Amino acid sequence: MTKKMTITKILNSKGERPLVMLTAYDALFAKLFEQSVDILLVGDSLNMSFAGQEDTLSATLNQMIYHANAVCKGAPSSFVICDMPFGTYNSKKQALQNATKIFQNTKVDAVKLEGDASKAGIVKHLTSHGIAVCGHIGLLPQSVRSEGGYKVKGKDEKSALSLMEDARELQNAGAFCIVIEGVKADVATKVAQDIDIPIVGIGAGCGVDGQVLVYSDMLGLFEEFTPKFVKKYLNGAELIKDAVRQYAEEVASGIFPSQEYSY
Ligand code: KIV
């Protein structure tokens, strides 16, 4: 099946229309999202929302490959990006080995890795070996332990200048797109204005070239905490709990299964 989006279309969207990106972790949901979004991201956030862990750091390469396969199967016409998990791209050699493993074992179109300008060498190594790379700058969830929490970036001039430098270096290294997370809106807007490739924001305001959200947040399924930037488009957790409560009550009282649901 041909893909709705390609890297060329993603690059050409800049200045034309905002890109819509959403995470997906399985075939069921990927299929539901396929029609409406441009890009599905198999984010390592699945380690929190899907696997119940406190942060993304314990996500493994095999776990990402498993979920990426499910997403590609469920949404064969979607452009799919797979996160490289923590600790899998510390050197050029390791990054290429692991990104190659993702490409060989799934049908994803690109990988995403977190990091500032210091990761440009790794991005260049991957792109020069045929691996399409999406960067991820600003608040980096994989750095939550070393930074002691989730810290918004771009609050002062030094931080704003670093973000600009990060985006420029990743672009020069061949990244086709950059996710910018948890950054003051005016700074993210400036980055998007100064960089030629699409800058997709999450918690980075409306002046960027597209938006990405974690689906379990925007559908109101993840109840542990809700970041300020998340708009809940559905009260998913409440709806599901109500439905399951009703099912349990009907089983307990003998209402289900009635004649209608019996052979
Ligand atoms: O893992 C993820 O879901 C992400 C998004 C927060 C962009 O990287």
XYZ file of N, CA and C and ligand atoms in Angstrom, residues 23 25 41 43-46 56 83 112 114 136 141 179 181 202 212 214, ligand 1:
62
model
N 1.051 9.952 18.688
C 1.688 8.670 19.010
C 0.692 7.539 18.745
N 0.765 3.028 19.545
C 1.587 1.935 20.074
C 1.099 0.561 19.630
N 3.736 8.360 15.520
C 5.004 8.240 16.247
C 4.903 7.101 17.252
N 6.252 6.328 20.026
C 7.095 7.016 21.005
C 7.472 6.092 22.149
N 8.644 6.366 22.737
C 9.011 5.551 23.908
C 8.167 5.942 25.128
N 7.282 6.932 24.951
C 6.288 7.236 25.992
C 5.405 6.018 26.250
N 5.427 5.055 25.329
C 4.652 3.822 25.531
C 5.100 3.110 26.802
N 10.500 7.073 30.622
C 10.694 6.337 29.364
C 11.991 5.527 29.334
N 10.723 5.810 17.868
C 11.730 6.350 18.793
C 12.866 5.373 18.998
N 13.445 8.459 15.444
C 13.592 9.746 16.147
C 14.555 9.534 17.302
N 16.505 11.701 20.676
C 16.546 12.915 21.487
C 17.973 13.434 21.579
N 14.877 15.590 18.127
C 13.981 15.908 19.255
C 14.784 16.783 20.206
N 12.608 13.887 27.465
C 12.146 12.955 28.505
C 13.198 11.925 28.919
N 11.247 17.426 16.394
C 10.239 17.636 17.434
C 10.859 18.575 18.471
N 10.113 20.075 22.195
C 9.217 19.789 23.329
C 9.473 20.722 24.513
N 5.475 20.108 20.799
C 4.640 19.514 21.863
C 4.942 20.367 23.095
N 2.426 17.546 17.891
C 2.366 16.126 18.249
C 1.854 16.028 19.675
N 0.705 12.879 22.789
C 0.674 11.469 23.177
C -0.807 11.084 23.240
O 7.804 9.336 23.218
C 7.007 10.193 22.796
O 5.784 10.014 22.818
C 7.558 11.443 22.295
C 6.616 12.589 22.211
C 6.529 13.207 23.554
C 7.024 13.560 21.173
O 8.717 11.533 22.029
